[in-house]
Coordinates of C-alpha atoms and ligand atoms in Angstrom, one line a residue:
M1 CA 68.6 38.5 139.8
S2 CA 65.7 36.2 139.1
E3 CA 66.2 32.5 138.4
R4 CA 63.1 32.6 136.1
L5 CA 64.3 35.6 134.2
P6 CA 68.1 35.3 134.0
G7 CA 69.9 38.6 133.4
Y8 CA 67.0 40.9 134.3
R9 CA 67.2 43.3 137.2
G10 CA 65.6 46.6 138.4
L11 CA 62.6 48.1 136.6
A12 CA 62.9 45.7 133.6
L13 CA 62.6 42.7 136.0
K14 CA 59.7 44.3 137.9
M15 CA 57.7 44.9 134.8
L16 CA 58.3 41.3 133.5
L17 CA 57.3 39.8 136.8
E18 CA 54.1 42.0 136.9
A19 CA 53.2 40.8 133.4
G20 CA 53.8 37.2 134.5
A21 CA 56.3 36.8 131.6
D22 CA 58.8 33.9 131.3
I23 CA 61.8 33.5 129.0
G24 CA 60.4 32.1 125.7
D25 CA 57.0 33.8 126.1
L26 CA 55.7 36.0 123.3
I27 CA 55.4 39.5 124.9
R28 CA 54.2 42.9 123.7
V29 CA 56.0 46.0 124.7
V30 CA 54.3 49.4 124.2
K31 CA 56.5 52.5 124.4
D32 CA 55.8 56.0 123.1
N33 CA 52.9 54.6 121.1
V34 CA 55.1 52.1 119.3
V35 CA 54.1 48.4 119.8
L36 CA 56.7 45.7 119.6
E37 CA 56.1 42.0 119.8
G38 CA 58.7 39.3 120.2
V39 CA 59.9 36.3 122.2
L40 CA 61.5 37.3 125.5
I41 CA 65.1 36.1 125.6
P42 CA 67.5 36.0 128.6
R43 CA 70.2 38.6 129.0
S44 CA 73.8 38.4 130.1
E45 CA 74.0 38.7 133.9
Y46 CA 76.5 41.5 133.4
S47 CA 74.2 43.7 131.3
D48 CA 72.2 46.8 132.5
D49 CA 68.9 46.8 134.3
K50 CA 67.1 49.1 131.8
H51 CA 66.4 46.9 128.8
I52 CA 64.1 44.1 127.9
V53 CA 65.3 42.1 124.9
I54 CA 62.9 40.3 122.6
K55 CA 63.5 38.3 119.4
S56 CA 61.2 39.7 116.7
R57 CA 59.6 37.5 114.1
S58 CA 62.2 38.6 111.6
G59 CA 64.9 37.0 113.8
Y60 CA 66.5 40.3 115.0
N61 CA 67.0 40.9 118.7
I62 CA 65.5 44.2 119.9
G63 CA 66.5 45.8 123.2
V64 CA 63.8 48.1 124.5
E65 CA 64.7 50.7 127.1
V66 CA 62.0 50.6 129.7
T67 CA 60.7 53.7 131.6
P68 CA 57.9 53.8 134.2
A69 CA 55.5 54.7 131.2
T70 CA 56.4 51.5 129.3
K71 CA 53.7 48.8 129.1
V72 CA 54.7 45.1 129.1
E73 CA 52.1 42.3 128.4
R74 CA 52.5 38.6 128.1
V75 CA 50.7 37.4 124.9
R76 CA 51.3 33.6 125.1
T77 CA 53.8 30.9 125.8
E78 CA 56.1 30.0 122.8
L79 CA 58.4 27.0 122.5
K80 CA 61.3 27.4 124.9
P81 CA 64.8 27.5 123.3
L82 CA 66.5 24.2 123.8
F83 CA 69.5 22.5 122.3
V84 CA 68.7 18.9 121.2
P85 CA 71.4 17.3 119.2
P86 CA 70.4 15.3 116.1
P87 CA 70.4 11.5 116.6
P88 CA 73.9 10.0 116.2
P89 CA 74.7 8.5 112.7
E90 CA 74.7 4.8 112.2
Q91 CA 78.0 3.1 113.0
R92 CA 79.6 1.4 110.0
T93 CA 81.5 -1.8 110.5
G94 CA 85.0 -2.6 109.3
L95 CA 86.4 0.8 110.1
P96 CA 89.2 1.6 112.6
K97 CA 88.0 2.1 116.2
V98 CA 88.5 5.5 117.8
T99 CA 87.5 6.7 121.3
I100 CA 86.7 10.4 121.7
L101 CA 87.2 11.6 125.3
S102 CA 85.7 15.0 126.0
T103 CA 87.1 17.4 128.6
G104 CA 85.3 20.6 127.8
G105 CA 86.4 23.9 126.2
T106 CA 85.0 25.8 123.2
I107 CA 84.9 22.7 121.0
A108 CA 82.2 21.4 123.4
S109 CA 80.5 24.7 124.0
R110 CA 77.5 26.7 123.0
V111 CA 76.5 30.3 123.7
D112 CA 75.1 30.6 127.2
Y113 CA 72.4 33.3 127.2
R114 CA 72.7 33.7 131.0
T115 CA 76.1 35.3 130.7
G116 CA 76.4 35.9 127.0
A117 CA 79.5 33.8 127.1
V118 CA 80.2 30.3 125.8
R119 CA 79.8 27.3 128.2
P120 CA 81.1 23.7 127.8
V121 CA 77.8 21.8 127.5
I122 CA 78.2 19.3 124.6
S123 CA 79.3 15.7 125.3
A124 CA 81.6 13.7 123.0
S125 CA 78.6 11.8 121.7
D126 CA 76.8 15.0 120.8
L127 CA 79.8 16.1 118.8
Y128 CA 79.5 12.8 117.0
S129 CA 75.9 13.6 116.1
I130 CA 76.8 17.1 115.0
V131 CA 79.6 16.0 112.8
P132 CA 78.2 12.9 111.1
E133 CA 81.1 12.7 108.6
L134 CA 83.0 11.0 111.5
S135 CA 81.0 7.8 110.9
D136 CA 82.7 7.5 107.5
I137 CA 86.2 7.5 109.1
A138 CA 85.9 5.4 112.2
V139 CA 83.7 3.5 114.6
I140 CA 83.5 5.9 117.4
D141 CA 83.1 5.3 121.1
A142 CA 82.6 8.5 123.2
E143 CA 83.1 9.3 126.9
I144 CA 82.8 12.5 128.9
L145 CA 85.8 12.9 131.2
F146 CA 85.0 16.5 132.4
S147 CA 83.0 19.5 131.1
I148 CA 85.3 22.4 132.0
F149 CA 87.3 25.1 130.4
S150 CA 90.9 24.3 130.2
E151 CA 92.0 27.2 132.4
D152 CA 90.2 25.4 135.2
L153 CA 92.1 22.1 134.7
T154 CA 94.9 21.1 137.1
P155 CA 97.6 18.4 137.0
K156 CA 95.1 16.1 138.7
N157 CA 93.1 16.3 135.5
W158 CA 96.2 15.4 133.4
S159 CA 96.5 12.3 135.5
A160 CA 92.9 11.4 135.1
M161 CA 93.2 12.0 131.3
A162 CA 96.3 9.8 131.1
R163 CA 94.6 7.0 133.0
A164 CA 91.4 7.1 130.9
V165 CA 93.4 7.1 127.6
A166 CA 95.5 4.1 128.8
D167 CA 92.4 2.3 129.8
H168 CA 90.7 2.8 126.4
I169 CA 93.9 1.8 124.6
S170 CA 94.1 -1.4 126.6
R171 CA 90.7 -2.3 125.1
G172 CA 92.4 -2.6 121.7
I173 CA 91.4 0.5 119.8
D174 CA 93.2 2.2 116.9
G175 CA 93.5 5.7 118.4
V176 CA 92.2 8.2 120.9
V177 CA 91.0 11.8 120.4
V178 CA 90.8 14.1 123.4
T179 CA 88.6 17.2 122.9
H180 CA 90.0 20.0 125.0
G181 CA 89.9 23.8 125.5
T182 CA 92.6 25.4 123.5
D183 CA 94.0 27.7 126.3
T184 CA 96.0 25.0 128.1
M185 CA 95.9 22.2 125.5
G186 CA 99.6 22.5 125.0
Y187 CA 100.2 21.8 128.8
S188 CA 97.9 18.7 128.7
A189 CA 99.4 17.4 125.5
A190 CA 102.9 17.7 127.0
A191 CA 101.7 16.1 130.2
L192 CA 100.3 13.0 128.4
S193 CA 103.4 12.9 126.3
F194 CA 105.4 12.1 129.5
A195 CA 102.7 10.1 131.2
L196 CA 101.9 7.7 128.3
Q197 CA 105.1 6.0 127.2
K198 CA 105.5 3.3 124.5
L199 CA 102.1 4.2 123.0
P200 CA 100.9 1.7 120.4
V201 CA 98.5 4.1 118.7
P202 CA 98.1 7.9 118.3
V203 CA 96.5 10.2 121.0
V204 CA 95.3 13.3 119.3
F205 CA 94.2 16.4 121.2
V206 CA 91.8 18.8 119.4
G207 CA 90.1 22.0 120.3
A208 CA 88.3 24.9 118.5
Q209 CA 88.7 28.6 118.6
R210 CA 85.0 29.2 117.8
S211 CA 82.1 27.2 119.3
E212 CA 80.3 24.8 117.0
D213 CA 77.0 26.9 117.0
R214 CA 78.8 29.7 115.2
P215 CA 79.0 29.8 111.4
S216 CA 82.8 30.4 111.4
S217 CA 83.4 27.4 113.7
D218 CA 86.6 25.4 113.2
A219 CA 85.3 22.6 115.4
P220 CA 83.9 20.2 112.8
M221 CA 87.0 20.3 110.5
N222 CA 89.4 20.1 113.4
L223 CA 87.5 17.1 114.8
I224 CA 87.4 15.3 111.5
G225 CA 91.1 15.8 111.1
A226 CA 91.8 14.6 114.6
V227 CA 89.7 11.4 114.2
Y228 CA 91.3 10.8 110.8
A229 CA 94.8 11.1 112.4
A230 CA 93.8 8.9 115.4
S231 CA 92.4 6.2 113.1
S232 CA 95.0 6.2 110.3
A233 CA 98.2 8.1 111.1
P234 CA 101.4 6.0 111.0
F235 CA 102.8 7.5 114.2
A236 CA 101.9 6.6 117.8
E237 CA 102.6 9.7 119.8
V238 CA 100.6 12.4 121.7
T239 CA 99.8 15.1 119.3
V240 CA 97.6 18.2 118.7
A241 CA 95.4 18.6 115.6
M242 CA 94.2 22.1 114.6
H243 CA 93.8 24.4 111.5
E244 CA 97.1 25.1 109.8
T245 CA 95.9 28.4 108.3
P246 CA 92.9 30.7 108.9
S247 CA 91.0 29.1 106.0
D248 CA 89.9 25.5 105.7
E249 CA 92.9 24.3 103.7
A250 CA 94.5 21.8 106.0
I251 CA 94.8 20.3 109.5
I252 CA 98.3 20.3 110.9
I253 CA 99.5 17.7 113.5
H254 CA 101.8 19.0 116.1
R255 CA 103.9 17.0 118.6
G256 CA 102.6 17.3 122.1
T257 CA 105.8 18.6 123.7
K258 CA 106.6 21.2 121.0
V259 CA 103.3 22.9 120.5
R260 CA 102.1 26.3 121.8
K261 CA 99.0 28.4 121.5
C262 CA 100.4 31.6 119.8
H263 CA 97.3 33.6 119.1
T264 CA 94.3 34.5 121.2
S265 CA 91.6 34.0 118.6
R266 CA 92.8 32.8 115.2
R267 CA 91.9 29.4 113.9
D268 CA 95.6 28.8 113.1
A269 CA 96.6 29.7 116.7
F270 CA 98.7 26.6 117.3
K271 CA 102.3 26.5 116.1
T272 CA 105.1 23.9 116.5
V273 CA 108.1 25.6 118.1
N274 CA 111.7 24.7 117.4
S275 CA 110.8 21.6 115.4
K276 CA 108.7 20.5 112.5
P277 CA 105.0 19.5 112.7
L278 CA 104.5 15.7 112.3
A279 CA 102.0 15.7 109.5
R280 CA 99.4 17.7 107.5
I281 CA 96.0 16.4 106.6
V282 CA 94.3 17.6 103.4
N283 CA 91.0 16.1 102.3
N284 CA 91.4 13.0 104.5
K285 CA 94.9 12.4 103.1
I286 CA 97.8 12.4 105.4
F287 CA 101.2 13.9 104.4
I288 CA 104.0 13.0 106.8
L289 CA 106.5 15.9 107.3
T290 CA 109.3 14.1 109.2
N291 CA 110.7 10.6 109.4
N292 CA 111.5 11.0 113.1
Y293 CA 108.5 9.5 114.9
Q294 CA 107.5 6.5 116.9
P295 CA 105.6 4.2 114.5
R296 CA 102.1 2.7 115.2
D297 CA 102.5 -0.8 116.6
L298 CA 99.4 -2.5 118.1
E299 CA 101.7 -5.1 119.8
R300 CA 103.6 -2.4 121.8
K301 CA 102.6 -2.4 125.5
I302 CA 101.8 1.1 126.9
I303 CA 103.6 2.2 130.0
L304 CA 101.5 4.5 132.2
K305 CA 103.2 7.0 134.5
P306 CA 100.4 9.4 135.4
E307 CA 101.7 11.2 138.5
F308 CA 102.6 14.9 138.7
D309 CA 104.0 16.7 141.7
E310 CA 102.3 20.1 141.8
R311 CA 105.0 21.6 143.9
A312 CA 106.7 23.1 140.8
A313 CA 106.4 26.6 139.5
L314 CA 107.0 28.5 136.3
I315 CA 108.4 32.0 137.0
K316 CA 108.7 34.5 134.2
F317 CA 111.6 36.9 134.8
Y318 CA 111.1 40.6 134.1
P319 CA 113.3 43.6 134.6
G320 CA 113.4 44.5 138.3
M321 CA 111.8 41.2 139.5
N322 CA 111.8 41.0 143.2
P323 CA 114.0 38.0 144.3
K324 CA 111.6 37.4 147.2
I325 CA 109.2 35.8 144.7
I326 CA 111.7 32.9 144.5
D327 CA 112.1 32.8 148.4
W328 CA 108.3 32.6 148.7
Y329 CA 108.2 29.4 146.5
V330 CA 110.9 27.8 148.6
S331 CA 109.2 28.7 151.9
E332 CA 106.0 27.2 150.5
G333 CA 107.7 23.9 150.0
Y334 CA 108.1 23.9 146.2
R335 CA 110.5 21.3 144.9
G336 CA 111.1 22.7 141.4
I337 CA 111.3 26.1 139.7
V338 CA 111.4 26.6 136.0
L339 CA 112.7 30.1 135.2
E340 CA 111.6 31.7 131.9
G341 CA 114.7 33.9 131.6
T342 CA 115.6 36.5 129.0
G343 CA 117.4 35.8 125.8
L344 CA 119.9 32.9 126.1
G345 CA 118.8 32.2 129.7
H346 CA 119.4 35.1 132.1
V347 CA 117.9 36.8 135.1
R348 CA 119.2 39.8 137.0
R349 CA 122.1 39.3 139.4
E350 CA 119.9 40.5 142.3
C351 CA 118.1 37.2 142.0
F352 CA 121.3 35.1 142.3
P353 CA 121.3 34.7 146.1
A354 CA 117.7 33.7 146.1
I355 CA 118.4 31.1 143.4
K356 CA 121.4 29.8 145.3
G357 CA 119.2 29.6 148.5
A358 CA 116.6 27.6 146.6
I359 CA 119.2 25.1 145.2
D360 CA 120.8 24.8 148.7
A361 CA 117.4 23.9 149.9
D362 CA 117.2 21.0 147.4
V363 CA 114.9 22.8 145.0
I364 CA 115.7 22.0 141.3
V365 CA 116.0 25.3 139.4
A366 CA 116.0 25.1 135.6
M367 CA 116.2 27.7 132.8
T368 CA 114.2 28.2 129.7
S369 CA 113.9 31.3 127.4
Q370 CA 111.0 33.7 127.1
C371 CA 112.1 34.2 123.4
I372 CA 110.2 31.0 122.7
W373 CA 112.2 30.3 119.5
G374 CA 115.8 29.1 119.8
R375 CA 117.7 27.5 122.7
V376 CA 119.2 28.7 125.9
N377 CA 123.0 29.0 126.0
M378 CA 124.3 30.0 129.4
N379 CA 127.9 29.9 128.4
V380 CA 128.0 33.1 126.4
Y381 CA 127.6 35.8 129.0
S382 CA 129.0 36.0 132.5
N383 CA 125.5 36.1 134.1
G384 CA 124.7 32.8 132.4
R385 CA 127.9 31.2 133.4
D386 CA 127.4 32.3 137.0
L387 CA 123.9 30.9 137.1
L388 CA 125.4 27.6 135.8
S389 CA 127.9 27.6 138.5
I390 CA 125.2 28.1 141.1
G391 CA 123.6 25.0 139.8
V392 CA 120.8 26.2 137.4
I393 CA 120.0 23.5 134.8
P394 CA 119.7 24.8 131.2
L395 CA 116.9 23.2 129.3
D396 CA 118.1 23.8 125.8
D397 CA 115.2 24.4 123.4
M398 CA 112.4 23.0 125.6
L399 CA 109.3 25.2 125.7
A400 CA 108.9 26.8 129.2
E401 CA 105.3 25.3 129.6
T402 CA 106.6 21.8 128.6
A403 CA 109.5 22.3 131.0
L404 CA 107.1 23.1 133.9
V405 CA 105.0 20.0 133.1
K406 CA 108.1 17.9 132.8
M407 CA 109.4 19.2 136.1
M408 CA 106.2 18.2 137.9
W409 CA 106.4 14.8 136.2
C410 CA 110.1 14.2 137.0
L411 CA 109.6 15.1 140.7
A412 CA 106.7 12.6 140.9
Q413 CA 108.7 9.8 139.2
S414 CA 111.9 10.1 141.2
K415 CA 113.0 8.9 144.6
S416 CA 115.9 11.3 144.8
I417 CA 116.7 14.8 143.6
D418 CA 119.6 13.5 141.5
E419 CA 117.3 11.1 139.8
A420 CA 114.8 13.9 139.1
K421 CA 117.6 16.1 137.7
N422 CA 118.8 13.3 135.4
L423 CA 115.3 12.7 134.1
L424 CA 114.8 16.4 133.5
I425 CA 117.7 16.5 131.0
T426 CA 116.8 13.1 129.4
N427 CA 114.9 13.4 126.1
I428 CA 111.7 11.5 126.9
A429 CA 109.2 12.6 124.3
N430 CA 111.1 14.7 121.8
E431 CA 110.9 17.7 124.1
F432 CA 114.5 18.5 123.1
S433 CA 115.2 18.9 119.4
D434 CA 118.4 17.8 117.9
R435 CA 120.7 20.8 116.9
T436 CA 121.1 19.2 113.5
V437 CA 117.4 19.7 112.8
E438 CA 117.4 23.2 114.0
H439 CA 114.2 24.7 112.7
F440 CA 113.1 28.3 112.9
E441 CA 109.7 29.0 111.6
P442 CA 108.0 31.8 113.5
P443 CA 104.3 31.9 113.1
K444 CA 103.0 33.3 109.9
F445 CA 99.8 35.2 110.7
S446 CA 98.6 36.9 107.6
M447 CA 96.1 39.7 108.0
G448 CA 92.4 38.7 108.1
Ligands
LIG1 N1 89.0 29.2 127.5 C1 88.7 28.1 126.6 C2 89.4 26.9 127.1 O1 90.6 26.8 127.0 C3 89.1 28.5 125.2 C4 88.9 27.3 124.2 O2 88.4 26.3 124.5 O3 89.4 27.6 123.1 O4 88.8 26.0 127.6

């Protein structure tokens, strides 16, 4: 593969090199007496070695299959494709102050012609330039924390995010927006819900399912909703702001410990599970959906607890699961295991000795349900009761992902295993919902 001609290999590369052509040059390709002219564009590094791709004057991309008889000529150099964001809008005074911290993900991405995939390349301040409406809502300060996809984040990144958010809040702002990849945004939102206690102002995570350079992008509307919530919402909690439906009707604000990505591609992928969302934003008006929230209070002093112990695992049980999987975690020095059991909170009896072995070795073992909706109840069936008597801790209606994050957090906060166990079952950030507000609203994904 050539650095100069990304994506080109084999005969196609040889012909382009012989013609002295570079990406962005106007080239002429003659094949079977047909003459085609266009600007040479890069190819995905995973595509074949037989085609040269040019952008014709009409804007269409044309792939020409080259043979030894094909002729390639360089005509002249054209302007190289380059993303230059527009200048940022002028800041208005007298508006609430909001910090946007960018971490990467689709919301900060554009199509990368090297791989044909999207890459996180836009900083928070570029986003501000691309969505000038933000300057009518708040005075924005922007900082890049990381530029990575969220599947590449680790608990160390959660700690760094928590510290950065606390630092900005201590400068006296009205809210923080964290732009983030959607894949693990639920984990990060849960992590900051535990790490940032007694928040005086809202912290709003936001992502996008389609990058900002695509016509169907949800990025601008999500970002506007998030900045609006950060600047004006009456609650001071860690939340997630995303499209409520596939169309541009409303932005829905989910609580950080109760939210889950439930669809791979839809704009309304995020759903609140076992609870109600906090608010809905329609045309820059906020409609509060519950009375149960921590109110905004600029006098409140934030408490920062940003440590996570990575020696905790989430194990999804499946029929026939080999109990040695559990033994392996114990032998590797893990200190906590969250099981994602079946139904009300079960795993096969074959796993019981391994679970007992883990608990005897001072590993905390807790149970959540892979049903996602509802709560575990390990008193109904004998398998559940036996797991309880071995010492497995039921985690009620807590999401499995939130439970893993909380396990890491509890292990890092506690001096003893009993302290960690107590913390695990204490409601810290509404990760447990009250039975009296039992709420079952499975995702409504209409067709289209
Ligand atoms: N894989 C991406 C990420 O989570 C997807 C996204 O941003 O939506 O970073």
